[in-house]
mmCIF file of C-alpha atoms (C1' of nucleotides) in Angstrom:
data_model
loop_
_atom_site.group_PDB
_atom_site.id
_atom_site.type_symbol
_atom_site.label_atom_id
_atom_site.label_comp_id
_atom_site.label_asym_id
_atom_site.label_seq_id
_atom_site.Cartn_x
_atom_site.Cartn_y
_atom_site.Cartn_z
ATOM 1 C CA MET A 191 18.537 -21.438 35.382
ATOM 2 C CA THR A 192 14.977 -20.332 35.809
ATOM 3 C CA THR A 193 15.146 -18.204 32.677
ATOM 4 C CA MET A 194 16.409 -21.024 30.559
ATOM 5 C CA ASN A 195 13.726 -23.370 31.770
ATOM 6 C CA ALA A 196 10.948 -20.888 31.219
ATOM 7 C CA ALA A 197 12.198 -20.195 27.720
ATOM 8 C CA GLN A 198 12.602 -23.860 27.046
ATOM 9 C CA ARG A 199 9.095 -24.610 28.309
ATOM 10 C CA ARG A 200 7.642 -21.887 26.120
ATOM 11 C CA ASP A 201 9.487 -23.222 23.113
ATOM 12 C CA GLN A 202 8.260 -26.692 23.876
ATOM 13 C CA ARG A 203 4.684 -25.522 24.135
ATOM 14 C CA LYS A 204 5.070 -23.825 20.775
ATOM 15 C CA ALA A 205 6.532 -26.937 19.276
ATOM 16 C CA GLU A 206 3.665 -28.985 20.670
ATOM 17 C CA TYR A 207 1.133 -26.571 19.313
ATOM 18 C CA ASN A 208 2.802 -26.517 15.966
ATOM 19 C CA ALA A 209 2.621 -30.317 15.985
ATOM 20 C CA PHE A 210 -1.054 -30.092 16.894
ATOM 21 C CA ILE A 211 -1.642 -27.739 13.963
ATOM 22 C CA ALA A 212 0.250 -30.086 11.688
ATOM 23 C CA GLN A 213 -2.005 -32.949 12.815
ATOM 24 C CA CYS A 214 -5.299 -31.056 12.846
ATOM 25 C CA PRO A 215 -7.377 -32.206 9.871
ATOM 26 C CA THR A 216 -9.055 -28.862 9.411
ATOM 27 C CA ASN A 217 -5.808 -27.002 9.204
ATOM 28 C CA ARG A 218 -4.289 -29.603 6.909
ATOM 29 C CA MET A 219 -7.274 -29.323 4.581
ATOM 30 C CA LEU A 220 -7.172 -25.560 4.792
ATOM 31 C CA ASP A 221 -3.527 -25.674 3.838
ATOM 32 C CA THR A 222 -4.635 -27.489 0.710
ATOM 33 C CA ILE A 223 -7.793 -25.725 -0.338
ATOM 34 C CA SER A 224 -6.897 -22.244 0.850
ATOM 35 C CA ASP A 225 -4.019 -22.102 -1.576
ATOM 36 C CA LYS A 226 -4.189 -19.153 -3.889
ATOM 37 C CA TRP A 227 -4.937 -21.251 -6.985
ATOM 38 C CA THR A 228 -6.674 -24.353 -5.642
ATOM 39 C CA CYS A 229 -10.201 -22.977 -5.510
ATOM 40 C CA LEU A 230 -9.868 -21.442 -8.920
ATOM 41 C CA VAL A 231 -8.720 -24.680 -10.418
ATOM 42 C CA MET A 232 -11.425 -26.663 -8.645
ATOM 43 C CA ALA A 233 -14.017 -24.198 -9.748
ATOM 44 C CA ALA A 234 -12.758 -24.563 -13.282
ATOM 45 C CA LEU A 235 -13.256 -28.324 -12.972
ATOM 46 C CA ALA A 236 -16.671 -28.059 -11.406
ATOM 47 C CA ASP A 237 -18.478 -28.095 -14.767
ATOM 48 C CA GLY A 238 -16.712 -31.211 -16.021
ATOM 49 C CA PRO A 239 -13.407 -32.628 -17.233
ATOM 50 C CA HIS A 240 -10.787 -30.296 -18.670
ATOM 51 C CA ARG A 241 -7.364 -30.710 -20.228
ATOM 52 C CA TYR A 242 -4.224 -29.269 -18.792
ATOM 53 C CA GLY A 243 -4.025 -26.574 -21.420
ATOM 54 C CA GLU A 244 -7.720 -25.617 -20.962
ATOM 55 C CA LEU A 245 -7.162 -25.084 -17.263
ATOM 56 C CA GLY A 246 -4.150 -22.913 -18.037
ATOM 57 C CA ASP A 247 -6.366 -20.816 -20.338
ATOM 58 C CA THR A 248 -9.254 -20.555 -17.899
ATOM 59 C CA VAL A 249 -7.041 -19.540 -15.033
ATOM 60 C CA ALA A 250 -5.095 -17.251 -17.275
ATOM 61 C CA ALA A 251 -2.800 -15.729 -14.654
ATOM 62 C CA ILE A 252 -1.445 -19.050 -13.421
ATOM 63 C CA SER A 253 2.066 -20.129 -14.291
ATOM 64 C CA ASN A 254 2.892 -23.569 -15.613
ATOM 65 C CA LYS A 255 4.665 -24.350 -12.432
ATOM 66 C CA MET A 256 1.790 -23.480 -10.170
ATOM 67 C CA LEU A 257 -0.790 -25.191 -12.361
ATOM 68 C CA THR A 258 1.165 -28.402 -12.264
ATOM 69 C CA GLN A 259 1.838 -28.064 -8.559
ATOM 70 C CA THR A 260 -1.790 -27.320 -7.763
ATOM 71 C CA LEU A 261 -3.063 -30.237 -9.791
ATOM 72 C CA ARG A 262 -0.470 -32.566 -8.234
ATOM 73 C CA THR A 263 -1.535 -31.572 -4.733
ATOM 74 C CA LEU A 264 -5.233 -32.052 -5.573
ATOM 75 C CA GLU A 265 -4.502 -35.403 -7.209
ATOM 76 C CA ARG A 266 -2.403 -36.525 -4.253
ATOM 77 C CA ASP A 267 -5.216 -35.593 -1.875
ATOM 78 C CA GLY A 268 -7.708 -37.566 -3.920
ATOM 79 C CA LEU A 269 -9.792 -34.522 -4.898
ATOM 80 C CA VAL A 270 -8.881 -34.591 -8.565
ATOM 81 C CA HIS A 271 -8.365 -37.462 -10.933
ATOM 82 C CA ARG A 272 -5.754 -37.422 -13.652
ATOM 83 C CA GLN A 273 -6.402 -39.394 -16.837
ATOM 84 C CA MET A 274 -3.590 -39.684 -19.297
ATOM 85 C CA THR A 275 -4.231 -40.854 -22.864
ATOM 86 C CA ALA A 276 -1.108 -42.195 -24.605
ATOM 87 C CA GLN A 277 -1.134 -40.687 -28.005
ATOM 88 C CA VAL A 278 0.954 -38.109 -29.901
ATOM 89 C CA PRO A 279 0.695 -35.488 -28.741
ATOM 90 C CA VAL A 280 -0.130 -36.645 -25.242
ATOM 91 C CA ARG A 281 -3.611 -35.835 -23.869
ATOM 92 C CA VAL A 282 -4.275 -35.401 -20.183
ATOM 93 C CA ASP A 283 -7.706 -34.782 -18.722
ATOM 94 C CA TYR A 284 -8.518 -33.781 -15.153
ATOM 95 C CA THR A 285 -11.813 -34.370 -13.310
ATOM 96 C CA LEU A 286 -13.066 -33.920 -9.816
ATOM 97 C CA THR A 287 -13.241 -37.215 -7.913
ATOM 98 C CA PRO A 288 -16.382 -38.182 -5.989
ATOM 99 C CA MET A 289 -14.666 -36.864 -2.878
ATOM 100 C CA GLY A 290 -13.770 -33.686 -4.691
ATOM 101 C CA LEU A 291 -17.416 -33.258 -5.597
ATOM 102 C CA THR A 292 -18.496 -33.507 -1.984
ATOM 103 C CA LEU A 293 -16.223 -30.571 -1.160
ATOM 104 C CA MET A 294 -17.756 -28.325 -3.839
ATOM 105 C CA PRO A 295 -20.938 -27.484 -1.915
ATOM 106 C CA ILE A 296 -18.869 -26.076 0.925
ATOM 107 C CA LEU A 297 -16.846 -24.024 -1.470
ATOM 108 C CA THR A 298 -20.105 -22.845 -3.003
ATOM 109 C CA GLN A 299 -21.424 -21.802 0.437
ATOM 110 C CA LEU A 300 -18.245 -19.941 1.048
ATOM 111 C CA LYS A 301 -18.619 -18.296 -2.317
ATOM 112 C CA GLU A 302 -22.193 -17.260 -1.554
ATOM 113 C CA TRP A 303 -21.264 -16.001 1.911
ATOM 114 C CA SER A 304 -18.498 -13.951 0.397
ATOM 115 C CA GLU A 305 -20.664 -12.501 -2.270
ATOM 116 C CA SER A 306 -23.493 -11.618 0.076
ATOM 117 C CA HIS A 307 -21.222 -10.103 2.696
ATOM 118 C CA MET A 308 -18.729 -8.358 0.511
ATOM 119 C CA ASP A 309 -20.506 -5.019 0.793
ATOM 120 C CA GLU A 310 -20.561 -5.239 4.549
ATOM 121 C CA VAL A 311 -16.875 -6.159 4.637
ATOM 122 C CA LEU A 312 -15.963 -3.308 2.325
ATOM 123 C CA SER A 313 -17.828 -0.768 4.346
ATOM 124 C CA ALA A 314 -16.303 -2.143 7.517
ATOM 125 C CA ARG A 315 -12.889 -1.636 5.935
ATOM 126 C CA ALA A 316 -13.767 1.882 4.875
ATOM 127 C CA ASP A 317 -14.876 2.688 8.446
ATOM 128 C CA PHE A 318 -11.757 1.157 9.913
ATOM 129 C CA ASP A 319 -9.425 3.018 7.547
ATOM 130 C CA ARG A 320 -10.959 6.248 8.742
ATOM 131 C CA MET B 95 6.426 -7.999 -34.506
ATOM 132 C CA THR B 96 4.046 -10.907 -34.124
ATOM 133 C CA THR B 97 6.071 -12.307 -31.224
ATOM 134 C CA MET B 98 5.932 -9.093 -29.298
ATOM 135 C CA ASN B 99 2.262 -8.689 -29.782
ATOM 136 C CA ALA B 100 1.523 -12.233 -28.722
ATOM 137 C CA ALA B 101 3.606 -11.864 -25.616
ATOM 138 C CA GLN B 102 1.981 -8.526 -24.891
ATOM 139 C CA ARG B 103 -1.464 -9.943 -25.303
ATOM 140 C CA ARG B 104 -0.663 -12.824 -22.997
ATOM 141 C CA ASP B 105 0.713 -10.443 -20.391
ATOM 142 C CA GLN B 106 -2.382 -8.318 -20.684
ATOM 143 C CA ARG B 107 -4.683 -11.296 -20.228
ATOM 144 C CA LYS B 108 -2.706 -12.284 -17.128
ATOM 145 C CA ALA B 109 -2.985 -8.746 -15.815
ATOM 146 C CA GLU B 110 -6.713 -8.723 -16.445
ATOM 147 C CA TYR B 111 -7.115 -12.043 -14.734
ATOM 148 C CA ASN B 112 -5.085 -10.888 -11.758
ATOM 149 C CA ALA B 113 -7.314 -7.854 -11.563
ATOM 150 C CA PHE B 114 -10.353 -10.187 -11.673
ATOM 151 C CA ILE B 115 -8.963 -12.263 -8.893
ATOM 152 C CA ALA B 116 -8.227 -9.117 -6.899
ATOM 153 C CA GLN B 117 -11.921 -8.048 -7.384
ATOM 154 C CA CYS B 118 -13.541 -11.461 -6.824
ATOM 155 C CA PRO B 119 -15.281 -11.463 -3.454
ATOM 156 C CA THR B 120 -14.651 -15.157 -2.887
ATOM 157 C CA ASN B 121 -10.956 -14.833 -3.433
ATOM 158 C CA ARG B 122 -10.735 -11.719 -1.294
ATOM 159 C CA MET B 123 -12.496 -13.463 1.543
ATOM 160 C CA LEU B 124 -10.436 -16.549 1.077
ATOM 161 C CA ASP B 125 -7.337 -14.358 1.307
ATOM 162 C CA THR B 126 -8.584 -13.303 4.691
ATOM 163 C CA ILE B 127 -9.956 -16.418 6.245
ATOM 164 C CA SER B 128 -7.589 -18.904 4.700
ATOM 165 C CA ASP B 129 -4.674 -17.333 6.446
ATOM 166 C CA LYS B 130 -2.684 -19.743 8.581
ATOM 167 C CA TRP B 131 -3.793 -18.181 11.853
ATOM 168 C CA THR B 132 -7.202 -16.668 11.098
ATOM 169 C CA CYS B 133 -9.324 -19.775 11.589
ATOM 170 C CA LEU B 134 -7.488 -20.650 14.773
ATOM 171 C CA VAL B 135 -8.108 -17.221 16.205
ATOM 172 C CA MET B 136 -11.780 -17.209 15.163
ATOM 173 C CA ALA B 137 -12.228 -20.653 16.582
ATOM 174 C CA ALA B 138 -10.717 -19.408 19.862
ATOM 175 C CA LEU B 139 -13.260 -16.577 19.850
ATOM 176 C CA ALA B 140 -16.228 -18.863 18.987
ATOM 177 C CA ASP B 141 -16.964 -19.623 22.665
ATOM 178 C CA GLY B 142 -17.086 -15.994 23.705
ATOM 179 C CA PRO B 143 -14.915 -12.927 24.331
ATOM 180 C CA HIS B 144 -11.241 -13.277 25.069
ATOM 181 C CA ARG B 145 -8.404 -10.974 25.966
ATOM 182 C CA TYR B 146 -5.329 -10.497 23.808
ATOM 183 C CA GLY B 147 -3.187 -12.547 26.170
ATOM 184 C CA GLU B 148 -5.698 -15.340 26.374
ATOM 185 C CA LEU B 149 -5.676 -15.672 22.615
ATOM 186 C CA GLY B 150 -1.932 -15.744 22.648
ATOM 187 C CA ASP B 151 -2.035 -18.546 25.162
ATOM 188 C CA THR B 152 -4.731 -20.521 23.340
ATOM 189 C CA VAL B 153 -2.949 -20.282 20.039
ATOM 190 C CA ALA B 154 0.377 -20.997 21.675
ATOM 191 C CA ALA B 155 2.507 -21.103 18.585
ATOM 192 C CA ILE B 156 1.484 -17.679 17.320
ATOM 193 C CA SER B 157 3.908 -14.794 17.549
ATOM 194 C CA ASN B 158 2.950 -11.377 18.871
ATOM 195 C CA LYS B 159 3.306 -9.895 15.444
ATOM 196 C CA MET B 160 1.003 -12.424 13.775
ATOM 197 C CA LEU B 161 -1.594 -12.325 16.510
ATOM 198 C CA THR B 162 -1.827 -8.581 16.277
ATOM 199 C CA GLN B 163 -1.864 -8.623 12.526
ATOM 200 C CA THR B 164 -4.549 -11.351 12.394
ATOM 201 C CA LEU B 165 -6.746 -9.506 14.854
ATOM 202 C CA ARG B 166 -6.270 -6.237 12.986
ATOM 203 C CA THR B 167 -7.356 -7.831 9.695
ATOM 204 C CA LEU B 168 -10.372 -9.440 11.253
ATOM 205 C CA GLU B 169 -11.313 -6.224 12.977
ATOM 206 C CA ARG B 170 -10.830 -4.259 9.730
ATOM 207 C CA ASP B 171 -13.071 -6.710 7.861
ATOM 208 C CA GLY B 172 -15.752 -6.414 10.576
ATOM 209 C CA LEU B 173 -15.517 -9.986 11.682
ATOM 210 C CA VAL B 174 -14.117 -9.239 15.134
ATOM 211 C CA HIS B 175 -14.833 -6.448 17.534
ATOM 212 C CA ARG B 176 -12.155 -4.875 19.733
ATOM 213 C CA GLN B 177 -13.116 -3.471 23.048
ATOM 214 C CA MET B 178 -10.495 -1.519 24.939
ATOM 215 C CA THR B 179 -10.925 -0.707 28.598
ATOM 216 C CA ALA B 180 -8.860 2.201 29.803
ATOM 217 C CA GLN B 181 -7.333 1.141 33.049
ATOM 218 C CA VAL B 182 -3.849 0.335 34.297
ATOM 219 C CA PRO B 183 -2.822 -2.066 33.021
ATOM 220 C CA VAL B 184 -4.898 -1.762 29.866
ATOM 221 C CA ARG B 185 -7.489 -4.414 29.129
ATOM 222 C CA VAL B 186 -8.543 -5.353 25.637
ATOM 223 C CA ASP B 187 -11.305 -7.877 24.811
ATOM 224 C CA TYR B 188 -12.067 -9.327 21.429
ATOM 225 C CA THR B 189 -15.396 -10.764 20.347
ATOM 226 C CA LEU B 190 -16.888 -12.043 17.143
ATOM 227 C CA THR B 191 -19.205 -9.543 15.491
ATOM 228 C CA PRO B 192 -22.667 -10.627 14.282
ATOM 229 C CA MET B 193 -21.224 -10.914 10.817
ATOM 230 C CA GLY B 194 -18.319 -12.974 12.237
ATOM 231 C CA LEU B 195 -20.867 -15.252 13.824
ATOM 232 C CA THR B 196 -22.554 -15.892 10.452
ATOM 233 C CA LEU B 197 -19.225 -17.092 9.085
ATOM 234 C CA MET B 198 -18.703 -19.652 11.808
ATOM 235 C CA PRO B 199 -21.238 -22.231 10.525
ATOM 236 C CA ILE B 200 -19.301 -22.419 7.231
ATOM 237 C CA LEU B 201 -16.038 -22.859 9.077
ATOM 238 C CA THR B 202 -17.733 -25.505 11.140
ATOM 239 C CA GLN B 203 -18.892 -27.284 7.997
ATOM 240 C CA LEU B 204 -15.399 -27.106 6.619
ATOM 241 C CA LYS B 205 -14.105 -28.504 9.906
ATOM 242 C CA GLU B 206 -16.558 -31.341 9.786
ATOM 243 C CA TRP B 207 -15.808 -32.137 6.174
ATOM 244 C CA SER B 208 -12.108 -32.183 6.961
ATOM 245 C CA GLU B 209 -12.539 -34.477 9.903
ATOM 246 C CA SER B 210 -14.816 -36.893 8.165
ATOM 247 C CA HIS B 211 -12.655 -37.059 5.022
ATOM 248 C CA MET B 212 -9.205 -36.937 6.551
ATOM 249 C CA ASP B 213 -8.823 -40.692 6.487
ATOM 250 C CA GLU B 214 -9.766 -40.794 2.794
ATOM 251 C CA VAL B 215 -7.329 -38.026 2.019
ATOM 252 C CA LEU B 216 -4.535 -39.685 3.957
ATOM 253 C CA SER B 217 -4.989 -43.000 2.176
ATOM 254 C CA ALA B 218 -5.131 -41.188 -1.148
ATOM 255 C CA ARG B 219 -1.820 -39.622 -0.290
ATOM 256 C CA ALA B 220 -0.321 -42.923 0.721
ATOM 257 C CA ASP B 221 -1.478 -44.441 -2.532
ATOM 258 C CA PHE B 222 -0.121 -41.541 -4.550
ATOM 259 C CA ASP B 223 3.228 -41.629 -2.844
ATOM 260 C CA ARG B 224 3.618 -45.254 -3.793
ATOM 261 C "C1'" DC C 264 -0.895 -5.693 29.566
ATOM 262 C "C1'" DG C 265 -1.051 -5.145 24.961
ATOM 263 C "C1'" DG C 266 0.989 -4.000 21.812
ATOM 264 C "C1'" DT C 267 5.189 -1.483 18.111
ATOM 265 C "C1'" DA C 268 9.526 -1.374 15.814
ATOM 266 C "C1'" DT C 269 13.217 -3.577 13.796
ATOM 267 C "C1'" DC C 270 15.907 -6.897 11.766
ATOM 268 C "C1'" DC C 271 16.596 -11.142 9.439
ATOM 269 C "C1'" DT C 272 15.763 -15.471 7.288
ATOM 270 C "C1'" DC C 273 13.789 -18.564 4.333
ATOM 271 C "C1'" DC C 274 10.952 -20.310 0.870
ATOM 272 C "C1'" DG C 275 7.314 -19.952 -2.430
ATOM 273 C "C1'" DA C 276 5.881 -17.767 -6.646
ATOM 274 C "C1'" DG C 277 7.046 -16.237 -11.168
ATOM 275 C "C1'" DA C 278 9.925 -16.079 -15.436
ATOM 276 C "C1'" DT C 279 12.419 -18.567 -18.595
ATOM 277 C "C1'" DA C 280 14.173 -22.273 -21.103
ATOM 278 C "C1'" DC C 281 14.148 -26.845 -22.276
ATOM 279 C "C1'" DT C 282 12.124 -31.996 -23.195
ATOM 280 C "C1'" DG C 283 9.656 -36.737 -24.109
ATOM 281 C "C1'" DC D 67 0.852 -31.049 -25.477
ATOM 282 C "C1'" DA D 68 2.052 -31.392 -20.966
ATOM 283 C "C1'" DG D 69 4.917 -30.847 -18.413
ATOM 284 C "C1'" DT D 70 10.247 -30.449 -15.840
ATOM 285 C "C1'" DA D 71 14.507 -27.745 -14.419
ATOM 286 C "C1'" DT D 72 16.699 -23.845 -12.799
ATOM 287 C "C1'" DC D 73 17.287 -19.156 -11.119
ATOM 288 C "C1'" DT D 74 15.966 -15.160 -8.801
ATOM 289 C "C1'" DC D 75 13.487 -12.074 -5.950
ATOM 290 C "C1'" DG D 76 9.992 -10.214 -2.638
ATOM 291 C "C1'" DG D 77 7.784 -10.487 1.116
ATOM 292 C "C1'" DA D 78 5.565 -13.330 4.839
ATOM 293 C "C1'" DG D 79 6.516 -14.550 9.244
ATOM 294 C "C1'" DG D 80 9.561 -15.350 13.401
ATOM 295 C "C1'" DA D 81 12.826 -13.484 17.114
ATOM 296 C "C1'" DT D 82 13.941 -9.874 19.787
ATOM 297 C "C1'" DA D 83 13.770 -5.589 22.106
ATOM 298 C "C1'" DC D 84 11.373 -1.818 23.446
ATOM 299 C "C1'" DC D 85 7.147 1.380 24.857
ATOM 300 C "C1'" DG D 86 2.655 3.828 26.950
#
DNA sequence: CGGTATCCTCCGAGATACTG
DNA sequence: CAGTATCTCGGAGGATACCG
């Protein structure tokens, strides 16, 4: 069954590589921060604490579901801190954690790279599409 | 029709914000580089030119479709150069462009941040899950 | 060798409605 | 106010087969 074995070996290599990707810190972090909404929410928090509703207003196009989900992920990863004040109505504030703050400079660099290379990228796209 | 107008205004704000996101260079670049496979492929190209098949072997878990699609996007954005040699069988080499090279340091920083903070993230997750 | 073309599946995002 | 619960739908991505 040479065919079977070859296919099996290929599948196993893929499984191993998938496992490697699942373990790789860079890819795991990229999974988190490369999410469509994560950077927008973190950017919104960069200038200080904000309430749930404020974040929903700032990132106007985000749905309740995704805002909650994004904040939960960031909180779980220790990048954002959630402070709940028991009162009626409830008040919840979100802030970047110290670790979250250390990530911001990299996002800023990425932002600056993007802004300074956007023209070059756009003209490359125009060339390619022709 | 206050209700209608309020809903319409909300929808319009969302549409505007979506348009803003679609225009924002950072988000457009993030769309590109934050793709599941893009960083892996760029990392594979960081040490020099590679052929299509070599990339497929290095990133073992990637499908033909996604490898092609990833390379096309990178080529279109001017981050990767595609060199085709007409012979039988055909030979195609991929290299990072100068612009692609300028992006690598940022990816490297991201990699280093991820590796140095992975423990902290993992313990934050463990805490959160308890 | 370096891809296309096609089909198919699954799951993630959004809309909507409800709640402590 | 700050979420949860539920449904639905589109499209990303994988498998497979074929092609110049």
